[in-house]
PDB file of C-alpha atoms in Angstrom:
ATOM      1  CA  MET A   1       0.263  -0.251   0.304  1.00 46.00           C
ATOM      2  CA  TRP A   2       2.617   2.265   0.990  1.00 50.00           C
ATOM      3  CA  ALA A   3       4.556   1.111  -2.538  1.00 56.00           C
ATOM      4  CA  GLY A   4       2.125   2.148  -4.259  1.00 52.00           C
ATOM      5  CA  LEU A   5       0.493   5.373  -1.875  1.00 49.00           C
ATOM      6  CA  ALA A   6       4.607   6.847  -2.921  1.00 56.00           C
ATOM      7  CA  GLY A   7       5.045   5.793  -6.029  1.00 60.00           C
ATOM      8  CA  ALA A   8       1.072   8.214  -6.944  1.00 51.00           C
ATOM      9  CA  VAL A   9       1.506  11.028  -5.064  1.00 56.00           C
ATOM     10  CA  LEU A  10       6.080  11.965  -5.980  1.00 56.00           C
ATOM     11  CA  ALA A  11       4.406  11.050  -9.725  1.00 59.00           C
ATOM     12  CA  GLY A  12       1.791  13.804  -9.471  1.00 55.00           C
ATOM     13  CA  ALA A  13       3.803  15.334  -7.983  1.00 58.00           C
ATOM     14  CA  SER A  14       6.684  15.706 -10.306  1.00 55.00           C
ATOM     15  CA  LEU A  15       4.184  16.211 -13.190  1.00 58.00           C
ATOM     16  CA  ALA A  16       2.372  18.713 -11.328  1.00 51.00           C
ATOM     17  CA  GLY A  17       5.779  20.327 -10.732  1.00 58.00           C
ATOM     18  CA  GLY A  18       6.956  20.196 -14.418  1.00 54.00           C
ATOM     19  CA  LEU A  19       3.886  21.380 -15.450  1.00 54.00           C
ATOM     20  CA  LEU A  20       4.133  24.685 -13.370  1.00 50.00           C
ATOM     21  CA  GLY A  21       7.799  25.343 -13.553  1.00 60.00           C
ATOM     22  CA  GLY A  22       9.311  23.087 -15.627  1.00 65.00           C
ATOM     23  CA  GLY A  23      12.832  20.691 -14.260  1.00 69.00           C
ATOM     24  CA  ALA A  24      12.801  23.471 -10.849  1.00 74.00           C
ATOM     25  CA  GLY A  25       9.509  22.708 -10.599  1.00 74.00           C
ATOM     26  CA  ALA A  26       9.820  19.333 -10.942  1.00 77.00           C
ATOM     27  CA  ALA A  27      12.145  18.878  -8.423  1.00 78.00           C
ATOM     28  CA  LEU A  28      10.638  21.354  -5.718  1.00 80.00           C
ATOM     29  CA  GLY A  29       7.689  18.785  -6.108  1.00 80.00           C
ATOM     30  CA  THR A  30       9.581  15.461  -6.043  1.00 82.00           C
ATOM     31  CA  SER A  31      11.288  17.133  -2.666  1.00 83.00           C
ATOM     32  CA  VAL A  32       8.015  18.652  -1.319  1.00 82.00           C
ATOM     33  CA  ALA A  33       6.278  15.085  -1.491  1.00 84.00           C
ATOM     34  CA  LEU A  34       9.035  13.551   0.164  1.00 85.00           C
ATOM     35  CA  LEU A  35       9.527  15.257   2.701  1.00 84.00           C
ATOM     36  CA  VAL A  36       5.340  15.016   3.478  1.00 84.00           C
ATOM     37  CA  LEU A  37       5.351  11.487   2.634  1.00 87.00           C
ATOM     38  CA  THR A  38       8.415  11.043   5.171  1.00 86.00           C
ATOM     39  CA  ALA A  39       6.984  13.138   7.954  1.00 87.00           C
ATOM     40  CA  VAL A  40       3.678  10.878   7.594  1.00 87.00           C
ATOM     41  CA  LEU A  41       5.340   7.696   8.241  1.00 87.00           C
ATOM     42  CA  VAL A  42       6.965   8.616  10.897  1.00 86.00           C
ATOM     43  CA  TRP A  43       4.221   9.870  12.253  1.00 88.00           C
ATOM     44  CA  ARG A  44       2.706   6.720  11.714  1.00 89.00           C
ATOM     45  CA  ARG A  45       5.364   4.756  13.003  1.00 86.00           C
ATOM     46  CA  HIS A  46       5.342   6.771  16.092  1.00 85.00           C
ATOM     47  CA  ARG A  47       1.799   6.326  16.340  1.00 89.00           C
ATOM     48  CA  GLY A  48       1.498   2.420  16.297  1.00 87.00           C
ATOM     49  CA  ARG A  49       4.069   2.390  19.360  1.00 84.00           C
ATOM     50  CA  ALA A  50       2.240   4.531  20.989  1.00 86.00           C
ATOM     51  CA  ALA A  51      -1.148   2.864  20.733  1.00 88.00           C
ATOM     52  CA  ALA A  52       0.981  -0.416  21.120  1.00 86.00           C
ATOM     53  CA  GLY A  53       2.750   0.648  24.686  1.00 86.00           C
ATOM     54  CA  VAL A  54      -1.194   1.515  26.233  1.00 89.00           C
ATOM     55  CA  ALA A  55      -2.226  -1.812  25.055  1.00 89.00           C
ATOM     56  CA  GLY A  56       0.702  -3.845  26.754  1.00 88.00           C
ATOM     57  CA  GLU A  57      -0.148  -2.154  30.196  1.00 90.00           C
ATOM     58  CA  GLU A  58      -3.412  -2.953  29.660  1.00 92.00           C
ATOM     59  CA  VAL A  59      -2.817  -6.502  29.391  1.00 91.00           C
ATOM     60  CA  PHE A  60      -0.533  -6.242  31.660  1.00 91.00           C
ATOM     61  CA  GLY A  61      -3.209  -4.453  34.253  1.00 90.00           C
ATOM     62  CA  ALA A  62      -5.181  -7.503  33.082  1.00 91.00           C
ATOM     63  CA  CYS A  63      -2.594  -9.741  34.199  1.00 90.00           C
ATOM     64  CA  GLN A  64      -2.227  -8.477  37.102  1.00 91.00           C
ATOM     65  CA  LEU A  65      -6.243  -8.412  38.126  1.00 91.00           C
ATOM     66  CA  LEU A  66      -6.731 -11.561  36.965  1.00 91.00           C
ATOM     67  CA  ALA A  67      -4.197 -13.346  38.820  1.00 89.00           C
ATOM     68  CA  GLY A  68      -5.620 -11.155  41.657  1.00 90.00           C
ATOM     69  CA  LEU A  69      -8.810 -12.525  41.646  1.00 92.00           C
ATOM     70  CA  LEU A  70      -7.278 -16.041  41.542  1.00 90.00           C
ATOM     71  CA  ARG A  71      -5.141 -15.823  44.628  1.00 89.00           C
ATOM     72  CA  VAL A  72      -8.387 -14.690  46.281  1.00 89.00           C
ATOM     73  CA  GLY A  73     -10.479 -17.626  45.239  1.00 86.00           C
ATOM     74  CA  HIS A  74     -12.126 -17.209  42.746  1.00 89.00           C
ATOM     75  CA  VAL A  75     -12.181 -20.023  39.560  1.00 89.00           C
ATOM     76  CA  PRO A  76     -11.269 -18.630  36.512  1.00 89.00           C
ATOM     77  CA  THR A  77     -13.974 -18.810  34.739  1.00 89.00           C
ATOM     78  CA  ALA A  78     -15.880 -16.549  37.332  1.00 91.00           C
ATOM     79  CA  ALA A  79     -12.078 -14.071  37.322  1.00 91.00           C
ATOM     80  CA  LEU A  80     -11.639 -13.638  33.508  1.00 91.00           C
ATOM     81  CA  ARG A  81     -16.068 -12.494  33.914  1.00 91.00           C
ATOM     82  CA  ILE A  82     -14.896 -10.251  36.552  1.00 92.00           C
ATOM     83  CA  ALA A  83     -11.668  -9.007  34.911  1.00 91.00           C
ATOM     84  CA  ALA A  84     -13.673  -8.318  32.000  1.00 90.00           C
ATOM     85  CA  ARG A  85     -15.526  -5.769  33.959  1.00 89.00           C
ATOM     86  CA  ASP A  86     -12.263  -3.311  33.897  1.00 89.00           C
ATOM     87  CA  ALA A  87     -10.283  -4.109  31.289  1.00 89.00           C
ATOM     88  CA  PRO A  88     -11.451  -4.468  28.200  1.00 90.00           C
ATOM     89  CA  VAL A  89      -8.701  -6.241  26.577  1.00 91.00           C
ATOM     90  CA  LEU A  90     -10.873  -9.869  28.384  1.00 91.00           C
ATOM     91  CA  ALA A  91     -13.629  -8.661  26.873  1.00 91.00           C
ATOM     92  CA  GLU A  92     -14.165 -10.616  23.447  1.00 91.00           C
ATOM     93  CA  ALA A  93     -12.338 -13.647  25.683  1.00 92.00           C
ATOM     94  CA  ALA A  94     -14.995 -12.903  28.466  1.00 92.00           C
ATOM     95  CA  ALA A  95     -18.186 -12.359  25.538  1.00 93.00           C
ATOM     96  CA  VAL A  96     -16.510 -16.007  24.368  1.00 92.00           C
ATOM     97  CA  GLN A  97     -16.836 -17.933  27.684  1.00 91.00           C
ATOM     98  CA  GLU A  98     -20.267 -16.632  27.584  1.00 90.00           C
ATOM     99  CA  VAL A  99     -21.774 -17.915  25.370  1.00 91.00           C
ATOM    100  CA  GLY A 100     -19.856 -21.823  25.867  1.00 89.00           C
ATOM    101  CA  GLY A 101     -16.801 -21.443  23.313  1.00 89.00           C
ATOM    102  CA  PRO A 102     -13.067 -21.798  23.676  1.00 90.00           C
ATOM    103  CA  VAL A 103     -10.784 -19.427  25.900  1.00 91.00           C
ATOM    104  CA  ALA A 104      -7.363 -20.039  25.089  1.00 90.00           C
ATOM    105  CA  PRO A 105      -8.185 -19.613  21.362  1.00 92.00           C
ATOM    106  CA  ALA A 106     -10.189 -16.235  21.922  1.00 92.00           C
ATOM    107  CA  LEU A 107      -6.957 -14.658  23.747  1.00 91.00           C
ATOM    108  CA  ARG A 108      -4.391 -15.749  21.235  1.00 92.00           C
ATOM    109  CA  ARG A 109      -6.221 -13.768  18.537  1.00 92.00           C
ATOM    110  CA  CYS A 110      -6.464 -10.920  20.821  1.00 91.00           C
ATOM    111  CA  GLY A 111      -2.676 -11.901  20.768  1.00 89.00           C
ATOM    112  CA  ALA A 112      -2.585 -11.101  17.477  1.00 89.00           C
ATOM    113  CA  ARG A 113      -3.488  -7.136  18.266  1.00 90.00           C
ATOM    114  CA  PRO A 114      -0.436  -4.441  19.165  1.00 89.00           C
ATOM    115  CA  GLY A 115       0.853  -4.555  22.047  1.00 86.00           C
ATOM    116  CA  CYS A 116      -1.593  -7.664  23.265  1.00 88.00           C
ATOM    117  CA  GLU A 117       1.270 -10.341  22.360  1.00 89.00           C
ATOM    118  CA  SER A 118       1.513 -11.382  26.563  1.00 89.00           C
ATOM    119  CA  LEU A 119      -2.214 -12.180  25.881  1.00 91.00           C
ATOM    120  CA  VAL A 120      -1.006 -15.881  23.451  1.00 91.00           C
ATOM    121  CA  GLU A 121       0.966 -16.571  26.856  1.00 90.00           C
ATOM    122  CA  LEU A 122      -2.511 -16.657  28.664  1.00 90.00           C
ATOM    123  CA  GLY A 123      -4.028 -18.918  26.108  1.00 90.00           C
ATOM    124  CA  ILE A 124      -1.301 -20.911  26.321  1.00 90.00           C
ATOM    125  CA  ALA A 125      -1.759 -20.855  29.519  1.00 89.00           C
ATOM    126  CA  TRP A 126      -4.892 -21.018  30.147  1.00 90.00           C
ATOM    127  CA  GLU A 127      -5.164 -24.092  27.860  1.00 89.00           C
ATOM    128  CA  VAL A 128      -2.424 -26.074  29.420  1.00 88.00           C
ATOM    129  CA  ALA A 129      -4.924 -25.686  32.483  1.00 87.00           C
ATOM    130  CA  GLU A 130      -8.054 -26.596  31.224  1.00 85.00           C
ATOM    131  CA  ARG A 131      -6.706 -29.786  29.557  1.00 87.00           C
ATOM    132  CA  THR A 132      -4.522 -31.396  32.841  1.00 85.00           C
ATOM    133  CA  GLY A 133      -6.142 -29.595  35.882  1.00 81.00           C
ATOM    134  CA  ALA A 134      -3.089 -27.256  36.620  1.00 79.00           C
ATOM    135  CA  SER A 135      -4.096 -24.669  38.456  1.00 81.00           C
ATOM    136  CA  LEU A 136      -3.728 -21.379  36.990  1.00 86.00           C
ATOM    137  CA  THR A 137      -2.904 -19.125  39.762  1.00 87.00           C
ATOM    138  CA  ALA A 138       0.801 -19.974  39.718  1.00 85.00           C
ATOM    139  CA  THR A 139       1.625 -19.586  36.243  1.00 85.00           C
ATOM    140  CA  LEU A 140      -0.116 -16.298  35.941  1.00 87.00           C
ATOM    141  CA  ASP A 141       2.508 -14.757  38.527  1.00 87.00           C
ATOM    142  CA  ALA A 142       4.860 -16.247  36.932  1.00 87.00           C
ATOM    143  CA  LEU A 143       3.736 -14.814  33.905  1.00 87.00           C
ATOM    144  CA  THR A 144       2.670 -11.500  35.572  1.00 88.00           C
ATOM    145  CA  GLY A 145       6.651 -11.649  36.869  1.00 88.00           C
ATOM    146  CA  ARG A 146       7.764 -12.033  33.089  1.00 88.00           C
ATOM    147  CA  LEU A 147       5.437  -8.937  31.735  1.00 87.00           C
ATOM    148  CA  SER A 148       6.760  -6.574  34.554  1.00 88.00           C
ATOM    149  CA  ALA A 149      10.249  -7.545  34.133  1.00 88.00           C
ATOM    150  CA  ARG A 150       9.593  -6.843  30.517  1.00 85.00           C
ATOM    151  CA  ARG A 151       8.062  -3.463  31.251  1.00 84.00           C
ATOM    152  CA  THR A 152      10.840  -2.084  33.068  1.00 86.00           C
ATOM    153  CA  VAL A 153      13.369  -2.999  30.040  1.00 84.00           C
ATOM    154  CA  GLY A 154      10.808  -1.521  27.381  1.00 80.00           C
ATOM    155  CA  HIS A 155      11.193   1.754  30.008  1.00 81.00           C
ATOM    156  CA  VAL A 156      14.615   1.968  30.113  1.00 84.00           C
ATOM    157  CA  VAL A 157      15.151   0.742  25.946  1.00 80.00           C
ATOM    158  CA  ALA A 158      12.977   3.208  24.670  1.00 78.00           C
ATOM    159  CA  ALA A 159      14.935   5.949  27.413  1.00 80.00           C
ATOM    160  CA  GLU A 160      17.857   5.233  24.996  1.00 80.00           C
ATOM    161  CA  LEU A 161      16.484   5.124  21.672  1.00 79.00           C
ATOM    162  CA  SER A 162      15.018   8.690  21.806  1.00 79.00           C
ATOM    163  CA  ALA A 163      18.571  10.092  21.822  1.00 80.00           C
ATOM    164  CA  PRO A 164      19.733   8.512  18.540  1.00 79.00           C
ATOM    165  CA  ARG A 165      16.148   8.990  16.866  1.00 79.00           C
ATOM    166  CA  ALA A 166      16.281  12.089  17.824  1.00 82.00           C
ATOM    167  CA  THR A 167      20.091  12.397  16.008  1.00 81.00           C
ATOM    168  CA  GLY A 168      18.577  11.432  13.453  1.00 78.00           C
ATOM    169  CA  ARG A 169      15.986  14.117  12.991  1.00 78.00           C
ATOM    170  CA  LEU A 170      17.899  16.789  13.283  1.00 81.00           C
ATOM    171  CA  LEU A 171      20.619  15.557  10.865  1.00 79.00           C
ATOM    172  CA  ALA A 172      17.804  16.033   8.453  1.00 77.00           C
ATOM    173  CA  VAL A 173      17.377  19.342   8.966  1.00 79.00           C
ATOM    174  CA  LEU A 174      20.988  20.361   8.922  1.00 81.00           C
ATOM    175  CA  PRO A 175      20.955  21.274   5.053  1.00 82.00           C
ATOM    176  CA  VAL A 176      18.222  23.402   5.858  1.00 81.00           C
ATOM    177  CA  ALA A 177      20.941  25.472   7.788  1.00 83.00           C
ATOM    178  CA  GLY A 178      23.527  24.996   4.985  1.00 83.00           C
ATOM    179  CA  VAL A 179      20.692  27.048   2.837  1.00 84.00           C
ATOM    180  CA  LEU A 180      21.040  29.523   5.323  1.00 85.00           C
ATOM    181  CA  LEU A 181      24.724  30.006   5.990  1.00 86.00           C
ATOM    182  CA  GLY A 182      24.873  30.020   2.611  1.00 85.00           C
ATOM    183  CA  TYR A 183      22.890  32.994   2.542  1.00 84.00           C
ATOM    184  CA  SER A 184      25.047  34.047   5.300  1.00 86.00           C
ATOM    185  CA  PHE A 185      27.774  33.338   2.589  1.00 85.00           C
ATOM    186  CA  GLY A 186      25.957  36.367   0.212  1.00 84.00           C
ATOM    187  CA  GLY A 187      25.291  33.597  -2.219  1.00 83.00           C
ATOM    188  CA  ASP A 188      21.825  32.404  -3.704  1.00 85.00           C
ATOM    189  CA  PRO A 189      21.382  28.490  -3.150  1.00 85.00           C
ATOM    190  CA  LEU A 190      18.594  28.331  -3.806  1.00 82.00           C
ATOM    191  CA  ALA A 191      19.455  29.680  -7.608  1.00 84.00           C
ATOM    192  CA  PHE A 192      21.209  27.040  -7.696  1.00 84.00           C
ATOM    193  CA  LEU A 193      19.344  24.363  -6.548  1.00 83.00           C
ATOM    194  CA  THR A 194      16.422  25.305  -9.419  1.00 81.00           C
ATOM    195  CA  GLY A 195      17.646  27.041 -11.643  1.00 83.00           C
ATOM    196  CA  SER A 196      20.447  24.630 -13.390  1.00 83.00           C
ATOM    197  CA  LEU A 197      20.006  20.514 -13.837  1.00 86.00           C
ATOM    198  CA  PRO A 198      22.910  19.958 -11.348  1.00 87.00           C
ATOM    199  CA  GLY A 199      21.622  21.847  -8.995  1.00 86.00           C
ATOM    200  CA  GLN A 200      17.699  20.408  -9.057  1.00 86.00           C
ATOM    201  CA  LEU A 201      19.307  16.712  -9.251  1.00 88.00           C
ATOM    202  CA  SER A 202      21.261  17.512  -6.481  1.00 88.00           C
ATOM    203  CA  LEU A 203      18.141  19.116  -4.459  1.00 87.00           C
ATOM    204  CA  THR A 204      16.029  15.789  -4.883  1.00 87.00           C
ATOM    205  CA  ALA A 205      19.044  13.322  -4.580  1.00 89.00           C
ATOM    206  CA  GLY A 206      20.030  15.152  -0.935  1.00 88.00           C
ATOM    207  CA  VAL A 207      15.962  15.340   0.081  1.00 88.00           C
ATOM    208  CA  ALA A 208      15.541  11.997  -0.749  1.00 88.00           C
ATOM    209  CA  LEU A 209      18.885  10.585   1.139  1.00 87.00           C
ATOM    210  CA  GLY A 210      17.837  12.952   3.752  1.00 86.00           C
ATOM    211  CA  CYS A 211      14.488  11.086   4.426  1.00 86.00           C
ATOM    212  CA  ALA A 212      16.149   7.671   3.785  1.00 86.00           C
ATOM    213  CA  GLY A 213      18.199   8.619   6.535  1.00 85.00           C
ATOM    214  CA  VAL A 214      15.052   9.341   9.093  1.00 86.00           C
ATOM    215  CA  VAL A 215      13.323   6.533   7.687  1.00 86.00           C
ATOM    216  CA  TRP A 216      16.063   4.328   8.366  1.00 86.00           C
ATOM    217  CA  THR A 217      17.416   5.443  12.223  1.00 83.00           C
ATOM    218  CA  GLU A 218      13.414   4.854  12.470  1.00 82.00           C
ATOM    219  CA  ARG A 219      13.786   1.051  11.323  1.00 84.00           C
ATOM    220  CA  ILE A 220      16.742   0.996  12.790  1.00 81.00           C
ATOM    221  CA  ALA A 221      15.276   2.189  16.625  1.00 77.00           C
ATOM    222  CA  ASP A 222      12.122   0.167  16.094  1.00 74.00           C
ATOM    223  CA  VAL A 223      13.842  -3.053  16.027  1.00 72.00           C
ATOM    224  CA  GLY A 224      16.221  -2.628  18.146  1.00 60.00           C
ATOM    225  CA  GLY A 225      13.195  -2.024  20.933  1.00 57.00           C
ATOM    226  CA  GLY A 226      11.474  -4.784  19.232  1.00 55.00           C
TER     227      GLY A 226
END
């Protein structure tokens, strides 16, 4: 989807730029399109990370609540029904349980959502408890402990990766400072970048490389924080 959208926007921008101002218009149109696409992509990644983080916190809270209910003597079915009232991430599994459906597959399906991956582990533990009669309380306590440790590590990693992300974005805007510096020396960088073929190629290539650097930095940070 993104490849098709990027191609369409770039082609449209280049065509519009060409109609408006020849090579200069095409270079400016392509550069603006690249900047817009990069900004949208970075924003979507940020929004996705934020949503996954919120979902992860909800799953952690749900597991804590479920474990607490089991510890005070509730059977798993009752604990799930009660916990689902305050933990929306468990609502689907509780609804399946109410109609007599299997809970474990419902939990695993919910675990396919970004940030809810730990529900897959909960589903596996639930299935093992149903098949073998083993206590779910100890398993949930262990799962909650692992989730707590992951949260701590995740917060540390996110804090450590914030600096590389900020550095990548700062490096991407440094060429703007270079253009301003050129004007301060009495030059006319924009005239060169838009008024000649080498300048137009330099403008387009520079913007493309800068945008690629931002996207690549975000990708590396996402993998490192995964």
